[in-house]
Amino acid sequence: MQLNLSDYRETKPRFAALLLWRMAEFAMWFFPSAGRITLLRCFGAKIGKRCLVCRGEKFYAPWNFKCGDFVCIGPKAEVYCKDKIIVGSEVVVSQGAYLCTASHDVASSRMALVTKPIKIEDDVWVAAKSIKETQIVSVCEKEAAML
């Protein structure tokens, strides 16, 4: 199969909002956690109470992000939410973790974009510099990984 990217097109819904978000995201570096959460909420993120968003994180499309109460997003974590990312309560996403809802169909000659949501259930720790793609992460998987 010959790879042909000449006709590859990726739709950019909410292009203006995404552009405005990119400019606002730069300012997030200077805000304390409460200010970053307020800015994320202004762009449509649904964030529970007593959450912490550390400095240096990156969000692609905050309107696709939802989290419960007592969630910590660590420094330099990347939340690439082209599709929905739903995070339960009492969850830690450690520093440098990468949550990605997009990939490409390698079987397609156009490498078509494929998106699937990520759901992280309650009481889960996403370890430092780990990569989570389009899956459900539950307590059972967390406990199995520790054995």
PDB file of C-alpha atoms in Angstrom:
ATOM      1  CA  MET A   1       0.000   0.000   0.000  1.00  0.00           C
ATOM      2  CA  GLN A   2       1.349   3.371  -1.062  1.00  0.00           C
ATOM      3  CA  LEU A   3       1.078   6.210   1.459  1.00  0.00           C
ATOM      4  CA  ASN A   4      -0.642   9.199  -0.135  1.00  0.00           C
ATOM      5  CA  LEU A   5      -0.915  12.338   1.982  1.00  0.00           C
ATOM      6  CA  SER A   6      -1.658  14.716  -0.895  1.00  0.00           C
ATOM      7  CA  ASP A   7      -5.386  14.681  -0.165  1.00  0.00           C
ATOM      8  CA  TYR A   8      -5.131  14.502   3.644  1.00  0.00           C
ATOM      9  CA  ARG A   9      -7.393  17.025   5.338  1.00  0.00           C
ATOM     10  CA  GLU A  10      -8.069  17.405   9.014  1.00  0.00           C
ATOM     11  CA  THR A  11     -11.116  19.369  10.026  1.00  0.00           C
ATOM     12  CA  LYS A  12     -10.508  22.084  12.581  1.00  0.00           C
ATOM     13  CA  PRO A  13     -13.792  22.614  14.420  1.00  0.00           C
ATOM     14  CA  ARG A  14     -13.840  25.679  16.602  1.00  0.00           C
ATOM     15  CA  PHE A  15     -10.743  27.055  14.885  1.00  0.00           C
ATOM     16  CA  ALA A  16     -11.297  30.570  16.268  1.00  0.00           C
ATOM     17  CA  ALA A  17     -11.810  29.242  19.800  1.00  0.00           C
ATOM     18  CA  LEU A  18      -8.683  27.119  19.473  1.00  0.00           C
ATOM     19  CA  LEU A  19      -6.662  30.114  18.301  1.00  0.00           C
ATOM     20  CA  LEU A  20      -7.971  32.260  21.165  1.00  0.00           C
ATOM     21  CA  TRP A  21      -7.216  29.404  23.584  1.00  0.00           C
ATOM     22  CA  ARG A  22      -3.594  29.211  22.368  1.00  0.00           C
ATOM     23  CA  MET A  23      -3.135  32.883  23.217  1.00  0.00           C
ATOM     24  CA  ALA A  24      -4.811  32.534  26.625  1.00  0.00           C
ATOM     25  CA  GLU A  25      -2.857  29.365  27.430  1.00  0.00           C
ATOM     26  CA  PHE A  26       0.378  31.360  27.387  1.00  0.00           C
ATOM     27  CA  ALA A  27      -0.963  33.548  30.212  1.00  0.00           C
ATOM     28  CA  MET A  28      -1.730  30.473  32.330  1.00  0.00           C
ATOM     29  CA  TRP A  29       1.945  30.201  33.235  1.00  0.00           C
ATOM     30  CA  PHE A  30       1.662  33.360  35.351  1.00  0.00           C
ATOM     31  CA  PHE A  31      -1.529  32.400  37.206  1.00  0.00           C
ATOM     32  CA  PRO A  32      -1.767  30.385  40.411  1.00  0.00           C
ATOM     33  CA  SER A  33      -3.706  27.116  40.173  1.00  0.00           C
ATOM     34  CA  ALA A  34      -7.065  28.766  40.929  1.00  0.00           C
ATOM     35  CA  GLY A  35      -6.502  31.230  38.070  1.00  0.00           C
ATOM     36  CA  ARG A  36      -5.611  28.435  35.647  1.00  0.00           C
ATOM     37  CA  ILE A  37      -8.748  26.522  36.634  1.00  0.00           C
ATOM     38  CA  THR A  38     -10.869  29.652  36.124  1.00  0.00           C
ATOM     39  CA  LEU A  39      -9.373  30.181  32.668  1.00  0.00           C
ATOM     40  CA  LEU A  40      -9.973  26.532  31.749  1.00  0.00           C
ATOM     41  CA  ARG A  41     -13.585  26.859  32.896  1.00  0.00           C
ATOM     42  CA  CYS A  42     -13.993  30.011  30.786  1.00  0.00           C
ATOM     43  CA  PHE A  43     -13.088  27.874  27.762  1.00  0.00           C
ATOM     44  CA  GLY A  44     -15.611  25.165  28.662  1.00  0.00           C
ATOM     45  CA  ALA A  45     -13.711  22.724  30.879  1.00  0.00           C
ATOM     46  CA  LYS A  46     -15.814  21.175  33.622  1.00  0.00           C
ATOM     47  CA  ILE A  47     -13.640  20.974  36.736  1.00  0.00           C
ATOM     48  CA  GLY A  48     -14.778  19.791  40.170  1.00  0.00           C
ATOM     49  CA  LYS A  49     -13.999  21.283  43.565  1.00  0.00           C
ATOM     50  CA  ARG A  50     -10.612  21.340  45.291  1.00  0.00           C
ATOM     51  CA  CYS A  51      -8.640  20.554  42.124  1.00  0.00           C
ATOM     52  CA  LEU A  52      -5.059  21.541  41.400  1.00  0.00           C
ATOM     53  CA  VAL A  53      -3.648  22.343  37.973  1.00  0.00           C
ATOM     54  CA  CYS A  54       0.103  22.802  38.242  1.00  0.00           C
ATOM     55  CA  ARG A  55       2.166  25.235  36.226  1.00  0.00           C
ATOM     56  CA  GLY A  56       3.486  24.111  32.849  1.00  0.00           C
ATOM     57  CA  GLU A  57       0.643  21.793  31.818  1.00  0.00           C
ATOM     58  CA  LYS A  58      -0.795  21.902  28.289  1.00  0.00           C
ATOM     59  CA  PHE A  59      -4.429  21.507  27.272  1.00  0.00           C
ATOM     60  CA  TYR A  60      -5.365  21.168  23.608  1.00  0.00           C
ATOM     61  CA  ALA A  61      -9.130  21.796  23.712  1.00  0.00           C
ATOM     62  CA  PRO A  62     -10.386  22.469  27.241  1.00  0.00           C
ATOM     63  CA  TRP A  63     -14.047  22.236  26.157  1.00  0.00           C
ATOM     64  CA  ASN A  64     -13.494  18.460  25.814  1.00  0.00           C
ATOM     65  CA  PHE A  65     -12.166  18.055  29.384  1.00  0.00           C
ATOM     66  CA  LYS A  66     -14.179  17.079  32.459  1.00  0.00           C
ATOM     67  CA  CYS A  67     -12.901  16.049  35.887  1.00  0.00           C
ATOM     68  CA  GLY A  68     -14.349  15.275  39.288  1.00  0.00           C
ATOM     69  CA  ASP A  69     -13.334  16.577  42.718  1.00  0.00           C
ATOM     70  CA  PHE A  70      -9.859  16.447  44.264  1.00  0.00           C
ATOM     71  CA  VAL A  71      -7.944  15.995  41.004  1.00  0.00           C
ATOM     72  CA  CYS A  72      -4.324  17.030  40.526  1.00  0.00           C
ATOM     73  CA  ILE A  73      -2.852  17.643  37.070  1.00  0.00           C
ATOM     74  CA  GLY A  74       0.917  17.695  37.549  1.00  0.00           C
ATOM     75  CA  PRO A  75       3.482  20.012  35.975  1.00  0.00           C
ATOM     76  CA  LYS A  76       4.254  19.474  32.290  1.00  0.00           C
ATOM     77  CA  ALA A  77       1.322  17.077  31.905  1.00  0.00           C
ATOM     78  CA  GLU A  78      -0.175  17.230  28.432  1.00  0.00           C
ATOM     79  CA  VAL A  79      -3.915  16.798  27.912  1.00  0.00           C
ATOM     80  CA  TYR A  80      -4.486  16.431  24.167  1.00  0.00           C
ATOM     81  CA  CYS A  81      -8.258  16.241  24.050  1.00  0.00           C
ATOM     82  CA  LYS A  82      -9.459  16.214  20.474  1.00  0.00           C
ATOM     83  CA  ASP A  83     -12.180  13.942  21.895  1.00  0.00           C
ATOM     84  CA  LYS A  84     -13.621  13.831  25.427  1.00  0.00           C
ATOM     85  CA  ILE A  85     -11.375  13.190  28.418  1.00  0.00           C
ATOM     86  CA  ILE A  86     -13.316  12.359  31.563  1.00  0.00           C
ATOM     87  CA  VAL A  87     -11.349  12.119  34.808  1.00  0.00           C
ATOM     88  CA  GLY A  88     -12.999  10.776  37.962  1.00  0.00           C
ATOM     89  CA  SER A  89     -12.556  12.055  41.512  1.00  0.00           C
ATOM     90  CA  GLU A  90      -9.415  11.721  43.607  1.00  0.00           C
ATOM     91  CA  VAL A  91      -7.139  11.220  40.615  1.00  0.00           C
ATOM     92  CA  VAL A  92      -3.516  12.254  40.180  1.00  0.00           C
ATOM     93  CA  VAL A  93      -2.102  12.828  36.712  1.00  0.00           C
ATOM     94  CA  SER A  94       1.608  13.049  37.507  1.00  0.00           C
ATOM     95  CA  GLN A  95       4.222  15.285  35.961  1.00  0.00           C
ATOM     96  CA  GLY A  96       4.925  14.764  32.290  1.00  0.00           C
ATOM     97  CA  ALA A  97       1.990  12.378  31.739  1.00  0.00           C
ATOM     98  CA  TYR A  98       0.447  12.481  28.264  1.00  0.00           C
ATOM     99  CA  LEU A  99      -3.279  11.900  27.754  1.00  0.00           C
ATOM    100  CA  CYS A 100      -3.997  11.639  24.030  1.00  0.00           C
ATOM    101  CA  THR A 101      -7.381  11.054  22.387  1.00  0.00           C
ATOM    102  CA  ALA A 102      -6.143  11.196  18.782  1.00  0.00           C
ATOM    103  CA  SER A 103      -4.163   8.935  16.521  1.00  0.00           C
ATOM    104  CA  HIS A 104      -4.009   7.997  12.861  1.00  0.00           C
ATOM    105  CA  ASP A 105      -5.323   4.964  11.017  1.00  0.00           C
ATOM    106  CA  VAL A 106      -2.096   3.406   9.757  1.00  0.00           C
ATOM    107  CA  ALA A 107      -4.077   0.977   7.575  1.00  0.00           C
ATOM    108  CA  SER A 108      -5.470   3.902   5.598  1.00  0.00           C
ATOM    109  CA  SER A 109      -3.473   5.264   2.668  1.00  0.00           C
ATOM    110  CA  ARG A 110      -4.389   8.768   3.877  1.00  0.00           C
ATOM    111  CA  MET A 111      -3.448   8.131   7.529  1.00  0.00           C
ATOM    112  CA  ALA A 112      -6.924   9.335   8.526  1.00  0.00           C
ATOM    113  CA  LEU A 113      -7.359  10.931  11.934  1.00  0.00           C
ATOM    114  CA  VAL A 114      -9.017   8.679  14.523  1.00  0.00           C
ATOM    115  CA  THR A 115     -10.258   9.980  17.864  1.00  0.00           C
ATOM    116  CA  LYS A 116     -11.602   8.089  20.857  1.00  0.00           C
ATOM    117  CA  PRO A 117     -12.381   9.327  24.365  1.00  0.00           C
ATOM    118  CA  ILE A 118     -10.376   8.573  27.487  1.00  0.00           C
ATOM    119  CA  LYS A 119     -12.060   7.814  30.793  1.00  0.00           C
ATOM    120  CA  ILE A 120     -10.026   7.683  33.984  1.00  0.00           C
ATOM    121  CA  GLU A 121     -12.108   6.316  36.839  1.00  0.00           C
ATOM    122  CA  ASP A 122     -12.025   7.365  40.516  1.00  0.00           C
ATOM    123  CA  ASP A 123      -8.969   6.775  42.726  1.00  0.00           C
ATOM    124  CA  VAL A 124      -6.439   6.335  39.927  1.00  0.00           C
ATOM    125  CA  TRP A 125      -2.861   7.534  39.697  1.00  0.00           C
ATOM    126  CA  VAL A 126      -1.469   8.143  36.209  1.00  0.00           C
ATOM    127  CA  ALA A 127       2.274   7.771  36.750  1.00  0.00           C
ATOM    128  CA  ALA A 128       4.921  10.297  35.726  1.00  0.00           C
ATOM    129  CA  LYS A 129       5.737  10.442  32.020  1.00  0.00           C
ATOM    130  CA  SER A 130       3.205   7.747  31.167  1.00  0.00           C
ATOM    131  CA  ILE A 131       1.165   7.806  27.977  1.00  0.00           C
ATOM    132  CA  LYS A 132      -2.566   7.042  28.004  1.00  0.00           C
ATOM    133  CA  GLU A 133      -4.373   6.691  24.700  1.00  0.00           C
ATOM    134  CA  THR A 134      -8.087   6.144  24.111  1.00  0.00           C
ATOM    135  CA  GLN A 135      -8.875   3.789  26.939  1.00  0.00           C
ATOM    136  CA  ILE A 136     -10.513   3.403  30.309  1.00  0.00           C
ATOM    137  CA  VAL A 137      -8.172   3.383  33.290  1.00  0.00           C
ATOM    138  CA  SER A 138      -9.700   1.847  36.396  1.00  0.00           C
ATOM    139  CA  VAL A 139      -8.664   0.982  39.930  1.00  0.00           C
ATOM    140  CA  CYS A 140      -8.394  -2.716  38.996  1.00  0.00           C
ATOM    141  CA  GLU A 141      -5.834  -1.968  36.285  1.00  0.00           C
ATOM    142  CA  LYS A 142      -3.920   0.250  38.689  1.00  0.00           C
ATOM    143  CA  GLU A 143      -3.765  -2.491  41.334  1.00  0.00           C
ATOM    144  CA  ALA A 144      -2.800  -5.134  38.760  1.00  0.00           C
ATOM    145  CA  ALA A 145       0.084  -2.962  37.549  1.00  0.00           C
ATOM    146  CA  MET A 146       1.405  -2.695  41.094  1.00  0.00           C
ATOM    147  CA  LEU A 147       1.606  -6.505  41.562  1.00  0.00           C
TER     148      LEU A 147
END
